[in-house]
Short mmCIF file of C-alpha atoms and ligand atoms in Angstrom, two decimals:
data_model
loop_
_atom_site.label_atom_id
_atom_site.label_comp_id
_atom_site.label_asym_id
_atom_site.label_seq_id
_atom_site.Cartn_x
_atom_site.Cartn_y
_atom_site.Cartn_z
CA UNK J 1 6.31 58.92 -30.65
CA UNK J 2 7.78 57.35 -33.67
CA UNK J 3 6.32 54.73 -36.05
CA UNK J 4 7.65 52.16 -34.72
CA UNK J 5 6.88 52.81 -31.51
CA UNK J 6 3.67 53.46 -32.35
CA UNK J 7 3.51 50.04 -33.73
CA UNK J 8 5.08 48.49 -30.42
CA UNK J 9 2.27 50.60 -28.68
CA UNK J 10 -0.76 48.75 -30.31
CA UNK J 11 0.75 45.83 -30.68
CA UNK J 12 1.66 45.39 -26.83
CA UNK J 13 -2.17 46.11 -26.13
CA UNK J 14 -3.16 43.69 -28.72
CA UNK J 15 -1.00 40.91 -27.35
CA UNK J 16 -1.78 42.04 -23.59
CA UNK J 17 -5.50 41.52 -24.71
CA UNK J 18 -4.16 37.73 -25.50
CA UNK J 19 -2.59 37.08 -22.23
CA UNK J 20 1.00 37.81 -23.73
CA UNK J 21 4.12 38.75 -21.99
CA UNK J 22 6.65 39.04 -24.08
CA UNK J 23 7.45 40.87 -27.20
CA UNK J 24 9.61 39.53 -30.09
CA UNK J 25 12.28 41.93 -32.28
CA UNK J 26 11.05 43.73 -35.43
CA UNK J 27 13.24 44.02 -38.38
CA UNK J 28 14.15 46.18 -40.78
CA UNK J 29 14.29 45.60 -44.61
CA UNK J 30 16.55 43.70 -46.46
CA UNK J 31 19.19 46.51 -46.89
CA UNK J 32 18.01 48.41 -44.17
CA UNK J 33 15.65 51.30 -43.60
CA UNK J 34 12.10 51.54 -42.16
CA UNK J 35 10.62 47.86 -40.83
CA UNK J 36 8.36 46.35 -43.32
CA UNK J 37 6.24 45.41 -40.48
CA UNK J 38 5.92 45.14 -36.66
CA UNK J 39 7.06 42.94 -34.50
CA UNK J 40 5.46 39.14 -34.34
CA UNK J 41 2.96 38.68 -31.62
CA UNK J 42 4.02 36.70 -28.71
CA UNK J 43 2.84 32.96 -28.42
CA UNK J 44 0.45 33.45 -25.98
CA UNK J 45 -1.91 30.86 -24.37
CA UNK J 46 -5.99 30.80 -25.10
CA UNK J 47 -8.46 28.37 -26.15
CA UNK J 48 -10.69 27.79 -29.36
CA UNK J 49 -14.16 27.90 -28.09
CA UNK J 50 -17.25 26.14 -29.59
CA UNK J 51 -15.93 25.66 -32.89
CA UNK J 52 -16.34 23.23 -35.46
CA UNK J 53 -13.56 21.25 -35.16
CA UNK J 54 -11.42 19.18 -38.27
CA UNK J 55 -8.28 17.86 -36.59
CA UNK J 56 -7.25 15.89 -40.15
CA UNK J 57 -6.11 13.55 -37.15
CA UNK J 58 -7.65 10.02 -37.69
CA UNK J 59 -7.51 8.98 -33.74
CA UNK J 60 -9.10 12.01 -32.20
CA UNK J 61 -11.34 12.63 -36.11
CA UNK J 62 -14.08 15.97 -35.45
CA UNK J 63 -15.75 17.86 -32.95
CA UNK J 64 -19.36 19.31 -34.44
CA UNK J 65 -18.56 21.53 -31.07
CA UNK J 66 -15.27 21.66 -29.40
CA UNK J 67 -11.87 23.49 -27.56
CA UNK J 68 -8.56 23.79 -29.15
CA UNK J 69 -6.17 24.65 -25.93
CA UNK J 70 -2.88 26.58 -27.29
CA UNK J 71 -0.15 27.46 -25.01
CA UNK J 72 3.56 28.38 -26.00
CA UNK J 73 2.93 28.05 -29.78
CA UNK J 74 2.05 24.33 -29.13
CA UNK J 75 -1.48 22.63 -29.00
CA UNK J 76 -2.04 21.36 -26.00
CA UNK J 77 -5.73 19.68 -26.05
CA UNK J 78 -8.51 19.18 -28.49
CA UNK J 79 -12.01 18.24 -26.99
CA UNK J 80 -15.10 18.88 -26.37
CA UNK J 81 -14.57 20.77 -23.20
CA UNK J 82 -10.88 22.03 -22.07
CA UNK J 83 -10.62 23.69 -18.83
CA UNK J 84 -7.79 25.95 -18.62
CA UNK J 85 -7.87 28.24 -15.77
CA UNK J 86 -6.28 31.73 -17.45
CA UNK J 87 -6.28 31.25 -20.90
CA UNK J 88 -7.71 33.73 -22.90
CA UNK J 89 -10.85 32.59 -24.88
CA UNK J 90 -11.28 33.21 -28.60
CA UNK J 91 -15.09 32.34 -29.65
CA UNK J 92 -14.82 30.23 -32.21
CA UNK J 93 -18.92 29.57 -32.15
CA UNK J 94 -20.18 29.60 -36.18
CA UNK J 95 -16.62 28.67 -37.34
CA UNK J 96 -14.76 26.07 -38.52
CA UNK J 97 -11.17 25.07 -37.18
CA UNK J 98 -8.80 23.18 -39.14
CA UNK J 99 -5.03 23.41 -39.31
CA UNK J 100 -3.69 26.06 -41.42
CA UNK J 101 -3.34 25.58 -45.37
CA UNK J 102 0.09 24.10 -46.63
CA UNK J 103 1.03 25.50 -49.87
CA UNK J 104 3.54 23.32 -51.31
CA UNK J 105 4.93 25.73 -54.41
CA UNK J 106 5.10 29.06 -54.59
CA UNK J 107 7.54 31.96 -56.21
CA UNK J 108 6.86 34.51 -54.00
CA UNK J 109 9.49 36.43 -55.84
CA UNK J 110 7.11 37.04 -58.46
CA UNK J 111 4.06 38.98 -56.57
CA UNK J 112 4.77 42.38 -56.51
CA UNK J 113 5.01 41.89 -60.65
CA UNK J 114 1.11 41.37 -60.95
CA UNK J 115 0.32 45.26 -61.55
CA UNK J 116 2.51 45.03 -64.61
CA UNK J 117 0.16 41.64 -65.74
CA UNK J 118 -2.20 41.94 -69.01
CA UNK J 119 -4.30 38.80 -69.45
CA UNK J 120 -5.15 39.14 -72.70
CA UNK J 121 -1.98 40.91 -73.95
CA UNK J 122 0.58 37.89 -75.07
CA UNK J 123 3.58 40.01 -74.12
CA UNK J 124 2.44 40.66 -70.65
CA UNK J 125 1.77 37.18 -69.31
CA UNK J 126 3.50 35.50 -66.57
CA UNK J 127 6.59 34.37 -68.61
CA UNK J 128 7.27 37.55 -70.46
CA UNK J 129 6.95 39.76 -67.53
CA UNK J 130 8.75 37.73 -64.90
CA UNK J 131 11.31 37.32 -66.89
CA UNK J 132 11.91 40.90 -68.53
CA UNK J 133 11.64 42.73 -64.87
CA UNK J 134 13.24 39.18 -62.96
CA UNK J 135 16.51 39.82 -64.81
CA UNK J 136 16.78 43.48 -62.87
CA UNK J 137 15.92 42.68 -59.43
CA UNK J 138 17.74 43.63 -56.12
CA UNK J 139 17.89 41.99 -53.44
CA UNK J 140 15.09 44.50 -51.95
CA UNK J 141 13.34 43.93 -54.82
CA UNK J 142 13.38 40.33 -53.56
CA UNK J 143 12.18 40.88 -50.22
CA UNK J 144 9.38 43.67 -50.85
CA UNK J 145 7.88 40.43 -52.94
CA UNK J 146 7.75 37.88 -50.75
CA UNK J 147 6.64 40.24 -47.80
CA UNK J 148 3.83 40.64 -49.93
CA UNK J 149 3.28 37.35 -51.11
CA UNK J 150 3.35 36.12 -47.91
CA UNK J 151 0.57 38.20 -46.02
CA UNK J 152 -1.15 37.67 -48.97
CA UNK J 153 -0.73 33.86 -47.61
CA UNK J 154 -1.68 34.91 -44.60
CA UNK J 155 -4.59 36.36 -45.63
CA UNK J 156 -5.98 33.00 -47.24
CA UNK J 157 -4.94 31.06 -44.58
CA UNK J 158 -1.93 29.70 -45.94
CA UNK J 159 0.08 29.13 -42.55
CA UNK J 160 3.32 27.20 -44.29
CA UNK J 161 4.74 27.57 -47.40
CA UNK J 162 7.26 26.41 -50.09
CA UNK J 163 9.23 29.39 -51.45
CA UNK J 164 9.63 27.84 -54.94
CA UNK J 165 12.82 31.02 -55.17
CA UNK J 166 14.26 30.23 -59.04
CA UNK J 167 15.31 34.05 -59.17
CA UNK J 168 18.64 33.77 -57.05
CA UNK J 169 20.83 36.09 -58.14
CA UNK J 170 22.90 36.31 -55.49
CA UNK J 171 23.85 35.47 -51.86
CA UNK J 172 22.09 38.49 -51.07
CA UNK J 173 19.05 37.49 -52.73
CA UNK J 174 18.92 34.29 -51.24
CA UNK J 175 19.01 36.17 -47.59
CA UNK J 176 16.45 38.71 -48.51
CA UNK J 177 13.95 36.08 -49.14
CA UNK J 178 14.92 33.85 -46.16
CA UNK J 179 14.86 37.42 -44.18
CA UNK J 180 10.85 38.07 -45.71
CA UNK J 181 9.62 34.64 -44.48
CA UNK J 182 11.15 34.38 -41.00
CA UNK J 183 9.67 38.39 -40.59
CA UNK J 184 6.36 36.95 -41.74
CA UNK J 185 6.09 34.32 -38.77
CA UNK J 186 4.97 31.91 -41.31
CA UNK J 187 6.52 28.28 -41.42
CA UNK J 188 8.17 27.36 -44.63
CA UNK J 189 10.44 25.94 -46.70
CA UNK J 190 13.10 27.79 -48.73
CA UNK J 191 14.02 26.06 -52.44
CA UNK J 192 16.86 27.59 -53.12
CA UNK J 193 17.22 27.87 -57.34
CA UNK J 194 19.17 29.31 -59.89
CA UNK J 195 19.12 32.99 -61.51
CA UNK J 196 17.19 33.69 -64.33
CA UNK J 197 19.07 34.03 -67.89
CA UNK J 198 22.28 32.35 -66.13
CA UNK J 199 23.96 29.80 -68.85
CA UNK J 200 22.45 26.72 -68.39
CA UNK J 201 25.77 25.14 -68.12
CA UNK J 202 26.44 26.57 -65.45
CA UNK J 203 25.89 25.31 -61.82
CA UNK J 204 24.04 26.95 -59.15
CA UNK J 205 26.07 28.45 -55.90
CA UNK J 206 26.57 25.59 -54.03
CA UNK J 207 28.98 27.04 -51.75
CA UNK J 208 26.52 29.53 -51.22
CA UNK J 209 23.71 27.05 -50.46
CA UNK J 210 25.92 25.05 -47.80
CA UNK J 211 26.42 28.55 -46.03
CA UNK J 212 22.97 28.94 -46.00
CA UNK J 213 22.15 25.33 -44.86
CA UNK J 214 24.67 26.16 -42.32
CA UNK J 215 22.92 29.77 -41.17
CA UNK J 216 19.53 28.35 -40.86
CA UNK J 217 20.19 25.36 -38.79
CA UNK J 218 17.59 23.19 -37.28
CA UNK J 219 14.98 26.08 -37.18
CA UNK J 220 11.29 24.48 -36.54
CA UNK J 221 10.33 27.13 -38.94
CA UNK J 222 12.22 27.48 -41.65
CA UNK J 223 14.00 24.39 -44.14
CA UNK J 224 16.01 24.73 -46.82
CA UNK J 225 15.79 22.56 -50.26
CA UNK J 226 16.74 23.48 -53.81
CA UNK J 227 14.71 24.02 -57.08
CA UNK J 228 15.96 22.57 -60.33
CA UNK J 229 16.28 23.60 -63.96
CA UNK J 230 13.78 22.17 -66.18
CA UNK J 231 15.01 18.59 -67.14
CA UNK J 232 12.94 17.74 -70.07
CA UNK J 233 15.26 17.17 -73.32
CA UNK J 234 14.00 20.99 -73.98
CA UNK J 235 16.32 23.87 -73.65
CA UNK J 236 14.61 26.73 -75.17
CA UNK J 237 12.13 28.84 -72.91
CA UNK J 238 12.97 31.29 -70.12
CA UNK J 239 13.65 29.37 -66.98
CA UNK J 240 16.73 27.29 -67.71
CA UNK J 241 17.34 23.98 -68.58
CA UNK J 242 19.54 21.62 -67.84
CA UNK J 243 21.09 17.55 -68.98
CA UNK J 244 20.53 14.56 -67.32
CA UNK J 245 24.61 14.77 -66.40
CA UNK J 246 23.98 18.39 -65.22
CA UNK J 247 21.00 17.25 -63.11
CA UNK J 248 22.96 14.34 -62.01
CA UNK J 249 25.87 16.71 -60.61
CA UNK J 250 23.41 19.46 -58.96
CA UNK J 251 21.20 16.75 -57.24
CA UNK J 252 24.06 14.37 -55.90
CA UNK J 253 25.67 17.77 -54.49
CA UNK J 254 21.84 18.42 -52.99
CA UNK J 255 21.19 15.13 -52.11
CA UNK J 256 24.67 15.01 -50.16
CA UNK J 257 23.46 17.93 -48.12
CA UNK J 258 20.32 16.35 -47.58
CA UNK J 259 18.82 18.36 -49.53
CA UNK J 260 14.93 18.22 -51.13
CA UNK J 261 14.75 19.02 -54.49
CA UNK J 262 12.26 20.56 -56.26
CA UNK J 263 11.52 20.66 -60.54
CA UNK J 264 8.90 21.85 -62.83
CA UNK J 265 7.52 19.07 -65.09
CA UNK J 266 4.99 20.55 -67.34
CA UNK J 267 6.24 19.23 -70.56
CA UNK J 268 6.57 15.92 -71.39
CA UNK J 269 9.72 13.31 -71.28
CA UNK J 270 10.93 14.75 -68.08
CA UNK J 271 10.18 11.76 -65.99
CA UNK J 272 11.33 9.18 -68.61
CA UNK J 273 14.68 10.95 -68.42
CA UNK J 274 15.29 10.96 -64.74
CA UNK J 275 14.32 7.64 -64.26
CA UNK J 276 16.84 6.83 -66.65
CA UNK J 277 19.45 8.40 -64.80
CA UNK J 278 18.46 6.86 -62.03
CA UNK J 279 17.53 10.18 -60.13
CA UNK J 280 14.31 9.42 -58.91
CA UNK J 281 13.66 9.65 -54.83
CA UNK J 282 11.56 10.28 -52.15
CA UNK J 283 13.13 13.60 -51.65
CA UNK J 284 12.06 14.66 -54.82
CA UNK J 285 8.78 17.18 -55.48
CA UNK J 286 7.72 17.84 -58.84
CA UNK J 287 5.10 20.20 -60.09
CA UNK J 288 2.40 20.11 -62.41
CA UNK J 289 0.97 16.89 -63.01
CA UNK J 290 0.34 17.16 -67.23
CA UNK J 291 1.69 15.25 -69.71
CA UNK J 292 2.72 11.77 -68.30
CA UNK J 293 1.68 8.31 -68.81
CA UNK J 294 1.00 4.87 -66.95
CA UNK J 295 4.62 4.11 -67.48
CA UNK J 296 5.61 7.20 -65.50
CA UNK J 297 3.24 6.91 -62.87
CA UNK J 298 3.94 3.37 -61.72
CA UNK J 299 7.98 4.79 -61.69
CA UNK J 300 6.91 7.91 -59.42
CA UNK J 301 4.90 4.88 -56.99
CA UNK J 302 7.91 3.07 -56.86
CA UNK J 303 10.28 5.74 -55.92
CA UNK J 304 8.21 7.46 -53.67
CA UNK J 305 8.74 10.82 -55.79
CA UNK J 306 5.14 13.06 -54.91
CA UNK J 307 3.63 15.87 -56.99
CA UNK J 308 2.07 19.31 -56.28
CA UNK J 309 -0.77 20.31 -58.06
CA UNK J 310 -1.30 24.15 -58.49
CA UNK J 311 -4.64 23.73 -60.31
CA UNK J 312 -5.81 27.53 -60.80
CA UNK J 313 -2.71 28.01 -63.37
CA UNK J 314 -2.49 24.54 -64.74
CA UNK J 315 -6.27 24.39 -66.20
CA UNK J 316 -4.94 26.87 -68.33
CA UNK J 317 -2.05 24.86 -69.38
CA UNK J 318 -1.69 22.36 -72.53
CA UNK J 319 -2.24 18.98 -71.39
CA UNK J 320 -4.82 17.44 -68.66
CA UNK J 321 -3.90 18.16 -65.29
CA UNK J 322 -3.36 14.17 -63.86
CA UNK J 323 -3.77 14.21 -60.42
CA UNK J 324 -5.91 11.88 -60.54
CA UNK J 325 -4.10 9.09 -62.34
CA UNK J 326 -1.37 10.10 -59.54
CA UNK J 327 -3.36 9.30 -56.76
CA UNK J 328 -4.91 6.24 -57.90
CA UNK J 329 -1.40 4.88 -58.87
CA UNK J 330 -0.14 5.38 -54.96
CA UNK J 331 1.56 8.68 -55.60
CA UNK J 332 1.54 11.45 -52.59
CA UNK J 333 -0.63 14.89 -54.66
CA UNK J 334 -0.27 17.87 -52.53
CA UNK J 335 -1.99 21.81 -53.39
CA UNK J 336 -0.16 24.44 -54.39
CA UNK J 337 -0.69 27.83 -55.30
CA UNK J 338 2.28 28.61 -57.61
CA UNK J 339 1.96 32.55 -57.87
CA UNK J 340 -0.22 35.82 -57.44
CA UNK J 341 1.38 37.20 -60.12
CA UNK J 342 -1.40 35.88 -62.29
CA UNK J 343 -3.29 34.18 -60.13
CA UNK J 344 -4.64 34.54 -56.75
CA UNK J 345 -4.00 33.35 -53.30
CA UNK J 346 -7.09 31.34 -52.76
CA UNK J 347 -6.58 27.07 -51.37
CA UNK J 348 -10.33 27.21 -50.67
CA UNK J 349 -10.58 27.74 -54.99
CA UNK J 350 -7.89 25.24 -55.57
CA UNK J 351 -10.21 22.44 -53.97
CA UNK J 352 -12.82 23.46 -55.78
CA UNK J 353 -11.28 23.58 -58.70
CA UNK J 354 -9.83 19.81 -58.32
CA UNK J 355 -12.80 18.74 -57.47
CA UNK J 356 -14.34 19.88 -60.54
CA UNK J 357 -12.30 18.60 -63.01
CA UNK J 358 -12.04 15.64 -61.46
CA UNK J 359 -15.90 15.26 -62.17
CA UNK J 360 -15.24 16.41 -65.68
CA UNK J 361 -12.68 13.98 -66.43
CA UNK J 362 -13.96 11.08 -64.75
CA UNK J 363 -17.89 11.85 -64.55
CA UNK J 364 -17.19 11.48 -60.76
CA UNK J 365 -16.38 7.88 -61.28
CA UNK J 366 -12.75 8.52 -59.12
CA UNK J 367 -14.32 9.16 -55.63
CA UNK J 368 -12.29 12.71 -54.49
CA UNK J 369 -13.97 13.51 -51.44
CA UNK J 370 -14.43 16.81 -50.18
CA UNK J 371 -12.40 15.40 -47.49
CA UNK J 372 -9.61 14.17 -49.58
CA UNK J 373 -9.36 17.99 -50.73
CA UNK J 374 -9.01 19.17 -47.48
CA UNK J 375 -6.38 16.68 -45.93
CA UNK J 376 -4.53 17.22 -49.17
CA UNK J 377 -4.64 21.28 -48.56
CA UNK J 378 -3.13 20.95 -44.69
CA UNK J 379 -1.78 17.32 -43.74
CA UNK J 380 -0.85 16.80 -47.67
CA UNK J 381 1.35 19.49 -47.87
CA UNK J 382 3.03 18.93 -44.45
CA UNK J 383 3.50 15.22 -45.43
CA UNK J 384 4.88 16.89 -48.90
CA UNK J 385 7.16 19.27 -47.40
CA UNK J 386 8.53 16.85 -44.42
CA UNK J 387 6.84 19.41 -41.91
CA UNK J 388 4.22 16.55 -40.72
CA UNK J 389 6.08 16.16 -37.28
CA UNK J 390 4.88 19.69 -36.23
CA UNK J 391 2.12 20.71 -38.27
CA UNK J 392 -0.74 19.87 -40.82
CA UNK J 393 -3.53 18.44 -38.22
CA UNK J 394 -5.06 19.66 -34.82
CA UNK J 395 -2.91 16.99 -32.78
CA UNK J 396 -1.79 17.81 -29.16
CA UNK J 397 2.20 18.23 -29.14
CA UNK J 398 2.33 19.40 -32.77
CA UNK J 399 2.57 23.29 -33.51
CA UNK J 400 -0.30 25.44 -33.28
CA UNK J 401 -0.72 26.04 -36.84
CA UNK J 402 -4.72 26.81 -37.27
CA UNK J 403 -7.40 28.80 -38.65
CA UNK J 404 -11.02 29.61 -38.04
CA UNK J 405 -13.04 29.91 -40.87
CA UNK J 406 -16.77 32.16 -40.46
CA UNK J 407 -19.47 30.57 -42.07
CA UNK J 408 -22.06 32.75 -41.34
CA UNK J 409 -21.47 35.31 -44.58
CA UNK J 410 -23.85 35.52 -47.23
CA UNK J 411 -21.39 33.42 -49.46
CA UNK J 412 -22.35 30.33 -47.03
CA UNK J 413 -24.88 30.53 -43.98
CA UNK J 414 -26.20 27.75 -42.89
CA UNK J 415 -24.31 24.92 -43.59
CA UNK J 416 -24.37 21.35 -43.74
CA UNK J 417 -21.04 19.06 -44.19
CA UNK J 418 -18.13 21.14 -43.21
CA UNK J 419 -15.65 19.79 -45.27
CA UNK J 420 -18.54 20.63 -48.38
CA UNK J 421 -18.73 24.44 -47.21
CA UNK J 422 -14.88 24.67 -47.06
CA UNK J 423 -14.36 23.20 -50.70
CA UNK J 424 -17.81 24.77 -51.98
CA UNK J 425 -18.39 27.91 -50.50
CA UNK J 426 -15.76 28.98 -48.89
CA UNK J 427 -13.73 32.11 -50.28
CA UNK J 428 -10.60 34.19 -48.19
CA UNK J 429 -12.28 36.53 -46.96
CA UNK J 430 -13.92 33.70 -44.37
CA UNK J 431 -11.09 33.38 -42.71
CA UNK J 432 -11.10 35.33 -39.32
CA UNK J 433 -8.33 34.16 -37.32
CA UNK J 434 -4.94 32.93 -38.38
CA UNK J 435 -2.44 31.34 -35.67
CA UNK J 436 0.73 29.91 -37.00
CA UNK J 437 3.45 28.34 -34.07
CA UNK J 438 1.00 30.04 -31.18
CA UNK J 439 1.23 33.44 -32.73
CA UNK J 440 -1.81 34.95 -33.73
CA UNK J 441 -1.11 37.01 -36.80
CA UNK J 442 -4.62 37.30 -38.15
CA UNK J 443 -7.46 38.12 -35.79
CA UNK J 444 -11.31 38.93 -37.24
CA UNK J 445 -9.73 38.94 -40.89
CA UNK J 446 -7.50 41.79 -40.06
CA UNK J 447 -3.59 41.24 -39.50
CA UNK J 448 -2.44 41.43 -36.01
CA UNK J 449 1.17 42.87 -37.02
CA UNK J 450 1.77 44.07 -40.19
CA UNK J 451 1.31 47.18 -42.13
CA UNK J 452 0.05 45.67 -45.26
CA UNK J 453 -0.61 49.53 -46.77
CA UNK J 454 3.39 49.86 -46.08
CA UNK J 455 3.94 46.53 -48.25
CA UNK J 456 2.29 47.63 -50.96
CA UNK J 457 3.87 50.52 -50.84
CA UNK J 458 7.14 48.69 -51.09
CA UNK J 459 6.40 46.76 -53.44
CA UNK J 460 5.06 49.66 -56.01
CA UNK J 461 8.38 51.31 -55.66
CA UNK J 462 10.39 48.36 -56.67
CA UNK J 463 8.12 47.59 -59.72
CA UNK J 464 8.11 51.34 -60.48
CA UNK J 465 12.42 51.10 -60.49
CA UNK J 466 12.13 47.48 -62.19
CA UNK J 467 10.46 48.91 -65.29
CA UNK J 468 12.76 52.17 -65.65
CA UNK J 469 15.64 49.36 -65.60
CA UNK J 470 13.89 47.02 -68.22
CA UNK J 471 12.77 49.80 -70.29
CA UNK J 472 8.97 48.28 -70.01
CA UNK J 473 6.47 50.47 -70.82
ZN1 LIG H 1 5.96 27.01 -60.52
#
């Protein structure tokens, strides 16, 4: 029996366990050869039993013991008590469930780079490195990265992501990332950017983007947007940067498509500038709330423009990370985790973070709930992303996009608020079940589906060709 069938094998009497009947296609890598992973589990239909239950849905608000009914990758019911004759049950007694995390930026591209990482070594921090090796990648390269970035998702409970893609070198590229995240089974957006080191006066592939706008359709999964250039008056630095005409030519294109767009704003000036030139919207994300003032908050308000906030990487950053002044000036602050290159894929650390600076910066004068943190890390995003139709709370018709999270490790036992334990003391490794549209591709913290051994195996094989090319040592 082969691999693969091997794969089918377990799988079937995984999904059979579930109450499954069906079985969905595998695929094979980018440029073919072995399947990075098995086939996605079938949408099934079972019940959450006895959990803890944080729909982030105002009307129906939380169970402190309750069902969450699932049938055909939708949610059917959330109560107390759901009778449903056939369902499988999944005991979700000393857990918490809450829809699954929405990242809202992310360069997947970048994770399979984080063995070649040195903290403390200048030239081997994230800009150096992703840059040097980024300039050599395949479009297998491409895909072995965001496969791994995005069980590494998984594995946090990240069920929807935004593939924040500024390494595009070519069509190819572009479809060996899109490829990665519909194999995953997780829901996403796909910001199509630019290729690193290309002359900043030159466009991106448009023609290439509309073909790809064209290929993915209206999948409930999958959207497509586009990430900018930097727009700040700055050209130097390694990620491209472009004029307020350029901008203006790239986002009317986009925004003709209708097209998101996505931009870095870590310096300062950049919103001062695209006010100016009038391209402010509600379409527009940017990331990295540092270095703006009143003046550019009150413009972001009025224009409906929202931010995401990846706050493990930007404490390190120059500047003070403004969320705060965001969201008390009306603006829409969702979580992201920006990259496990350097960092690590962790939402329930990203909370905690926030809500610690926010009580250094304001001596806990600005009232962030533990709450707030969580809507912002699942509804937030979804709002963020325009996914909020289908996903981001527990709300009967939407998607089944959920988690369970154990709290009986030593890390938390007993424990009081919910929302406190999931901002507090919550780490990764709590999270036992992960079901994104129905499917359950993590079940008692182990994935349902995927070969993760084989990913990393990928994904030391490209690095291992990326440095020969770069001539890193
Ligand atoms: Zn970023």
């Amino acid at each position: 029996m082969s691999k693969d069938q091997l794969d089918r094998r377990t799988l079937l009497v995984a999904t059979t366990a579930l109450g499954a009947t069906a079985l969905m296609p595998g695929g094979a890598s980018a440029q073919g050869g072995a399947p990075a992973a098995g086939p996605l589990p079938a949408r099934g239909e079972f019940v959450v039993r006895g959990a803890r239950v944080l729909t982030m849905d105002d009307k129906i608000g939380d169970l402190a013991a309750g069902d969450v009914h699932v049938r055909d990758g939708a949610i059917v019911a959330v109560a107390a008590s759901v009778a449903a004759p056939g369902a499988e049950t999944i005991d979700g007694k000393g857990m918490i469930c809450l829809p699954g995390f929405v990242d809202t930026h992310w360069h997947h591209w970048t994770t399979l780079l984080r063995p070649v990482m040195q903290a403390d070594d200048p030239k081997r921090t994230y800009f150096p490195v992703t840059f040097a090796l980024g300039l050599h990648y395949t479009p297998d390269d491409s895909y072995h990265s965001v496969r791994l970035g995005l069980a590494q998702a998984l594995a946090a409970g990240v069920t929807t992501t935004h593939d924040w893609a500024h390494n595009v070198r070519s069509p190819a590229h572009a479809d060996a990332e899109v490829k990665a995240m519909r194999e995953s089974g997780l829901r996403g957006r796909f910001a199509y950017g630019p290729a690193l080191g290309m002359p900043n006066d030159k466009p991106m592939d448009f023609p290439d983007i509309a073909r790809l706008k064209k290929e993915i359709g209206s999948d409930p999964m999958l959207t497509l947007g586009i990430n900018s250039r930097n727009v700040d008056g700055n050209t130097g630095g390694t990620r491209g940067a472009i004029d307020p005409a350029m901008a203006k030519k790239e986002w009317s294109t986009a925004r003709e498509m209708g097209l998101p767009i996505t931009l870095h704003t870590s310096g300062t000036g950049a919103i001062k500038l695209l006010n100016e030139a009038g391209l402010l919207g509600p379409d527009l994300q940017l990331v990295h709330p540092l270095n703006t003032d009143a003046a550019d908050w009150e413009a972001l308000a009025k224009h409906g423009v929202h931010y995401s906030v990846s706050p493990l990487g930007e404490a390190g950053r120059a500047g003070e990370m403004q969320f705060i002044e965001m969201i008390q000036a009306g603006v829409k602050v969702s979580i992201s985790i920006d990259n496990v290159t350097a960092e690590r894929a962790d939402v329930f650390a990203c909370m905690r973070m926030l809500q610690t600076i926010n009580r250094h910066r304001t001596g806990g004068k600005f009232k962030l709930t533990t709450k707030m943190l969580v809507r912002m890390a699942t509804l937030g995003g979804a709002e963020d992303l325009g996914f909020a139709d289908r996903t981001g709370s527990l709300t009967p018709g939407k998607r089944a996009d959920l988690i369970l999270v154990r709290t009986g490790e030593p890390n938390m036992g007993d424990i009081g608020d919910p929302y406190d334990a999931l901002v507090q003391l919550a780490q990764p490794s709590d999270v036992d079940t992960v079901v994104v549209d129905g499917r359950i591709l993590r079940r008692k913290g182990a994935f349902t589906a995927l070969d993760y051994g084989k990913l990393l195996a990928d994904a030391a094989q490209s690095v291992a060709a990326l440095k020969a090319k770069a001539n890193w040592s």
